[in-house]
PDB file of C-alpha atoms and ligand atoms in Angstrom:
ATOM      1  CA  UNK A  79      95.573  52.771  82.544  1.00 71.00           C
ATOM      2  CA  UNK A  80      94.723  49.922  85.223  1.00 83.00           C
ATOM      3  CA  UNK A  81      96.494  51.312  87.990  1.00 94.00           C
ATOM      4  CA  UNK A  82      95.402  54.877  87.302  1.00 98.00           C
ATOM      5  CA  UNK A  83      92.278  55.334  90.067  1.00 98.00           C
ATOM      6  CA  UNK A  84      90.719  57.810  88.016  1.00 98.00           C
ATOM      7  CA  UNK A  85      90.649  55.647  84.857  1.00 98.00           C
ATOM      8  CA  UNK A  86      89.362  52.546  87.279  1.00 98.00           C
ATOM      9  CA  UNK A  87      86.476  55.866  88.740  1.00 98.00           C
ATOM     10  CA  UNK A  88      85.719  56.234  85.026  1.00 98.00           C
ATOM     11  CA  UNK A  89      85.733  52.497  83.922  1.00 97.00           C
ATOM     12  CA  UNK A  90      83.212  52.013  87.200  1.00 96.00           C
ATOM     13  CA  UNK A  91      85.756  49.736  88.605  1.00 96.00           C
ATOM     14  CA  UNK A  92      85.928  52.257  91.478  1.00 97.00           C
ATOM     15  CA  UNK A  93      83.051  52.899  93.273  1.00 97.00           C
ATOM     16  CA  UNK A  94      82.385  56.785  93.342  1.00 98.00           C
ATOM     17  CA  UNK A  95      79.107  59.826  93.578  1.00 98.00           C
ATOM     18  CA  UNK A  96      78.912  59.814  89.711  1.00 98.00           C
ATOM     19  CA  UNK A  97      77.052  63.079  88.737  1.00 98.00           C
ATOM     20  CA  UNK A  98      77.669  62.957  85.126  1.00 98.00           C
ATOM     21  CA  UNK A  99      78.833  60.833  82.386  1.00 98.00           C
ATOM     22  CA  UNK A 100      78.916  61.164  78.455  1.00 98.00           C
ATOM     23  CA  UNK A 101      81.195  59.752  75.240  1.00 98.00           C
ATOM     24  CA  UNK A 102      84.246  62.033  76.609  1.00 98.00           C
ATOM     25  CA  UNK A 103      84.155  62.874  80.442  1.00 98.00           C
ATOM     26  CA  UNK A 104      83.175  61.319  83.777  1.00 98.00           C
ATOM     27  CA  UNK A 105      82.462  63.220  86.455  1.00 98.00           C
ATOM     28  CA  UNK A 106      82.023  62.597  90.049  1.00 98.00           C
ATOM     29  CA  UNK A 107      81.840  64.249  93.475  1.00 98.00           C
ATOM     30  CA  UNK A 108      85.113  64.908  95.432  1.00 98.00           C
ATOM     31  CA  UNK A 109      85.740  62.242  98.091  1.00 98.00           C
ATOM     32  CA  UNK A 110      86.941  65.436 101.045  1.00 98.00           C
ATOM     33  CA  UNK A 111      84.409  68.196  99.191  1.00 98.00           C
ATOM     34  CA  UNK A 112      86.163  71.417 100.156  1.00 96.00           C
ATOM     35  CA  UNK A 113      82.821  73.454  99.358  1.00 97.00           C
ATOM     36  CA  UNK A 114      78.956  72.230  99.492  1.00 97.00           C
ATOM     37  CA  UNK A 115      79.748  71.100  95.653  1.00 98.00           C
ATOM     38  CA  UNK A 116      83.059  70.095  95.340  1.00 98.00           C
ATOM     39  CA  UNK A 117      82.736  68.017  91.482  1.00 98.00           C
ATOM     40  CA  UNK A 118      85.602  66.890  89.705  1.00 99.00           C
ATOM     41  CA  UNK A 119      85.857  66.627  86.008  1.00 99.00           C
ATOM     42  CA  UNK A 120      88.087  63.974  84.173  1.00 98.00           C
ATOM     43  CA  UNK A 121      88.517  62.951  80.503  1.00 98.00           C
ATOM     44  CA  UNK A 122      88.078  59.439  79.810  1.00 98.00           C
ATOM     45  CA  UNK A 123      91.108  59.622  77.852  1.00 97.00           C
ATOM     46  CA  UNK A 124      94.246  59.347  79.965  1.00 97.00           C
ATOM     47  CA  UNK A 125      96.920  62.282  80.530  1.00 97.00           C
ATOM     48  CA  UNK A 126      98.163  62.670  83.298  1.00 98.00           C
ATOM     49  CA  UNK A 127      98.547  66.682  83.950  1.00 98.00           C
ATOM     50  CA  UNK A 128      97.757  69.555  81.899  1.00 98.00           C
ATOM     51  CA  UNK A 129     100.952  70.311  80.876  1.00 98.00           C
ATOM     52  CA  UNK A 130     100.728  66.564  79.189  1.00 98.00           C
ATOM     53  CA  UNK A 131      97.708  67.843  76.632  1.00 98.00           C
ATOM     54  CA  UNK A 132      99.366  67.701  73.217  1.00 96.00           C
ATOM     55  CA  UNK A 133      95.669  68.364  72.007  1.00 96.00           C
ATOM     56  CA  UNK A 134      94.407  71.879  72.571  1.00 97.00           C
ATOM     57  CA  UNK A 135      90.779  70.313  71.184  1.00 98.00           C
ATOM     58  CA  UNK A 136      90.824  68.546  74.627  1.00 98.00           C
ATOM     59  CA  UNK A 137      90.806  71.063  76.383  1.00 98.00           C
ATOM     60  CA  UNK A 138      87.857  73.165  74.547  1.00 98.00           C
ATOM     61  CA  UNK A 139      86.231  69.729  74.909  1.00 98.00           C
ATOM     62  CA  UNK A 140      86.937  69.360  78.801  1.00 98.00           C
ATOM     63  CA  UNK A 141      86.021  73.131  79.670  1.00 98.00           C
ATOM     64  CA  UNK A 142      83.250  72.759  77.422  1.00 98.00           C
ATOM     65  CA  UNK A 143      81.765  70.184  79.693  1.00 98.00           C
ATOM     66  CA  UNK A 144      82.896  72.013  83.000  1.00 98.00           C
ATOM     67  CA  UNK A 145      80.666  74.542  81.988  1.00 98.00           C
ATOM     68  CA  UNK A 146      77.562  71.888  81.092  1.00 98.00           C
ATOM     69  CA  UNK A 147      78.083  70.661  84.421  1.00 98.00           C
ATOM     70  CA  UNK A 148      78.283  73.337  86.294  1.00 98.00           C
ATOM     71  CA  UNK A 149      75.643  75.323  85.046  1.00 98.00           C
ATOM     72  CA  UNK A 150      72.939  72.972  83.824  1.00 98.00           C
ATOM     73  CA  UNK A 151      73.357  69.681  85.956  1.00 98.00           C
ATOM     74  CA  UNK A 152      74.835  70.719  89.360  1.00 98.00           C
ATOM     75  CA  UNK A 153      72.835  74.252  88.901  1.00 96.00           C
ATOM     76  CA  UNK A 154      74.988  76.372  90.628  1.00 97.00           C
ATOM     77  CA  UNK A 155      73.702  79.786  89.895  1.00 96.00           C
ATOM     78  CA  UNK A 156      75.311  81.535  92.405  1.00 96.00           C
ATOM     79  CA  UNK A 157      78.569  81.087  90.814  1.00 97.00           C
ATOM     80  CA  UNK A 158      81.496  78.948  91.333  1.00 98.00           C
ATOM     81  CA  UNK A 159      84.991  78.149  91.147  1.00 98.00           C
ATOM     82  CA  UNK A 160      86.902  76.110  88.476  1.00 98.00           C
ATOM     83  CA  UNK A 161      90.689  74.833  89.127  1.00 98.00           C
ATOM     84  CA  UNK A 162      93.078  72.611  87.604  1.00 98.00           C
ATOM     85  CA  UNK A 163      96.117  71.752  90.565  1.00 98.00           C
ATOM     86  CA  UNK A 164      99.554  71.027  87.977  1.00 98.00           C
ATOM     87  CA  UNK A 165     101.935  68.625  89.064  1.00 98.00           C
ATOM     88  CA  UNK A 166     103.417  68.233  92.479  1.00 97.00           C
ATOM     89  CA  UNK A 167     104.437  71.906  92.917  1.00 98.00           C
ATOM     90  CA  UNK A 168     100.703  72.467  91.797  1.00 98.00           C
ATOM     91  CA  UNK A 169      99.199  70.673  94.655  1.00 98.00           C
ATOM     92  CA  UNK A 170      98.025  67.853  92.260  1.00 98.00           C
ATOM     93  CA  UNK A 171      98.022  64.433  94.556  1.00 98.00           C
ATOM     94  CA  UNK A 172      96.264  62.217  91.529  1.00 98.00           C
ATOM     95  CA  UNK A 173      97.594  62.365  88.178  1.00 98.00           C
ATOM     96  CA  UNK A 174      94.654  61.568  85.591  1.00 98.00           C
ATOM     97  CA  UNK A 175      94.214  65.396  84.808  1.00 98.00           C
ATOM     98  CA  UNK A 176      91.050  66.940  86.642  1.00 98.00           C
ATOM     99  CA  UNK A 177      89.324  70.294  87.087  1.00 98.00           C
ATOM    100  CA  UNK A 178      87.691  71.056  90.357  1.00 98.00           C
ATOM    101  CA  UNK A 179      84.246  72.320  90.226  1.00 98.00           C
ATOM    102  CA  UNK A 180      83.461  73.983  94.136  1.00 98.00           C
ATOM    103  CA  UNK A 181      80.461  76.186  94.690  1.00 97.00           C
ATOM    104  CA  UNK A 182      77.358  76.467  96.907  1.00 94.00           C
ATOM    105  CA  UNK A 183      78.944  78.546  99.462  1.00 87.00           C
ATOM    106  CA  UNK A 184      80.668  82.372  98.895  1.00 90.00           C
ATOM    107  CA  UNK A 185      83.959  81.585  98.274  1.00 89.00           C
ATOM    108  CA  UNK A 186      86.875  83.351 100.183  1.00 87.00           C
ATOM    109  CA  UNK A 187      90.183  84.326  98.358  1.00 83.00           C
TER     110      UNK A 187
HETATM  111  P1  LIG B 101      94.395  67.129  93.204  1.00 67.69           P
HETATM  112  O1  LIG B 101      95.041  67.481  94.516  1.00 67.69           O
HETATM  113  O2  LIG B 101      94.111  68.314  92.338  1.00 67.69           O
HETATM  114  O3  LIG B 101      95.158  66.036  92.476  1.00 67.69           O
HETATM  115  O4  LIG B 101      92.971  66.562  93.554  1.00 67.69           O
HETATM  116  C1  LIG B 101      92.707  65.215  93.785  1.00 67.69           C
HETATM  117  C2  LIG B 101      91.363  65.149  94.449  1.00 67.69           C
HETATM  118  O5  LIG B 101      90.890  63.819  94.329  1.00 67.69           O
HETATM  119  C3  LIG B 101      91.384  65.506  95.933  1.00 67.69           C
HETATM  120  O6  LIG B 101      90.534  66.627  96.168  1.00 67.69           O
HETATM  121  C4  LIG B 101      90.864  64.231  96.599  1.00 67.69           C
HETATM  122  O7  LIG B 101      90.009  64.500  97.697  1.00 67.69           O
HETATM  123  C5  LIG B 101      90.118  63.552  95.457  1.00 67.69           C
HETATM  124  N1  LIG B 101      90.011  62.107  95.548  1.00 67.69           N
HETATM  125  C6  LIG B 101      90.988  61.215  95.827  1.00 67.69           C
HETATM  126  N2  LIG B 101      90.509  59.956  95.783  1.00 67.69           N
HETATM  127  C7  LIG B 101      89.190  60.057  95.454  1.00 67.69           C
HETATM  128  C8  LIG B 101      88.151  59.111  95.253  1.00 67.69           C
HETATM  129  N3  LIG B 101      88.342  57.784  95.365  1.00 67.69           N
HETATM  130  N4  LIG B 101      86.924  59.576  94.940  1.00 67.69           N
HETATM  131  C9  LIG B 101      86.688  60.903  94.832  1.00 67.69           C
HETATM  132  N5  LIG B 101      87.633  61.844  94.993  1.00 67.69           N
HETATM  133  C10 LIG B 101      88.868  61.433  95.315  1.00 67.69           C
HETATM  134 ZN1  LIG B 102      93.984  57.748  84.292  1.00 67.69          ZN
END
């Protein structure tokens, strides 16, 4: 979608702090990081919240990845924090669906 801005992050139209990239996902540091390693995680495909997924194999895929990135490219051994914000109510402010990766810090409640 051309006036999506995650599609145009993915697509490299958009500049952004690109940590990983493969076939399915692009993912990128947060632009206000809310934690030393605040990631987010985006399929290339576009939908625009989770409750939009009509494929639950997206979402093994996407979670799938999480993980990768989390644990083997970002390294965060100490643990971290995974959310997905769902529509308005949700607190989600761009809607490409996401999931926030935040770590390098304890993190409160
Ligand atoms: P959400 O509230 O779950 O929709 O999260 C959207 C996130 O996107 C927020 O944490 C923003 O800081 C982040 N964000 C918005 N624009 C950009 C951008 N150009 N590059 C990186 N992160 C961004
Ligand atoms: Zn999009």
């Amino acid at each position: 979608m051309t006036d999506c801005l995650f599609c145009n992050i993915a697509a490299g139209e958009i500049p952004s702090g690109k940590v990983y990239e493969d076939d399915d996902v692009f993912a990128f540091r947060d632009i206000h990081p809310k934690a030393p390693t605040h990631v987010l995680v985006i399929p290339k495909t576009h939908v625009a919240t989770l409750s939009d997924v009509k494929d639950p194999a997206l979402l093994g895929m996407l979670m799938s990845r999480v993980q990768h990135i989390a644990d083997d490219v970002l390294g965060l051994e100490k643990g971290y924090r995974v959310i997905t914000n769902v529509r308005a109510g949700g607190g989600q402010e761009v809607f490409h669906l996401h999931v926030h990766i935040l770590g390098g810090k304890t993190l409160p409640f």
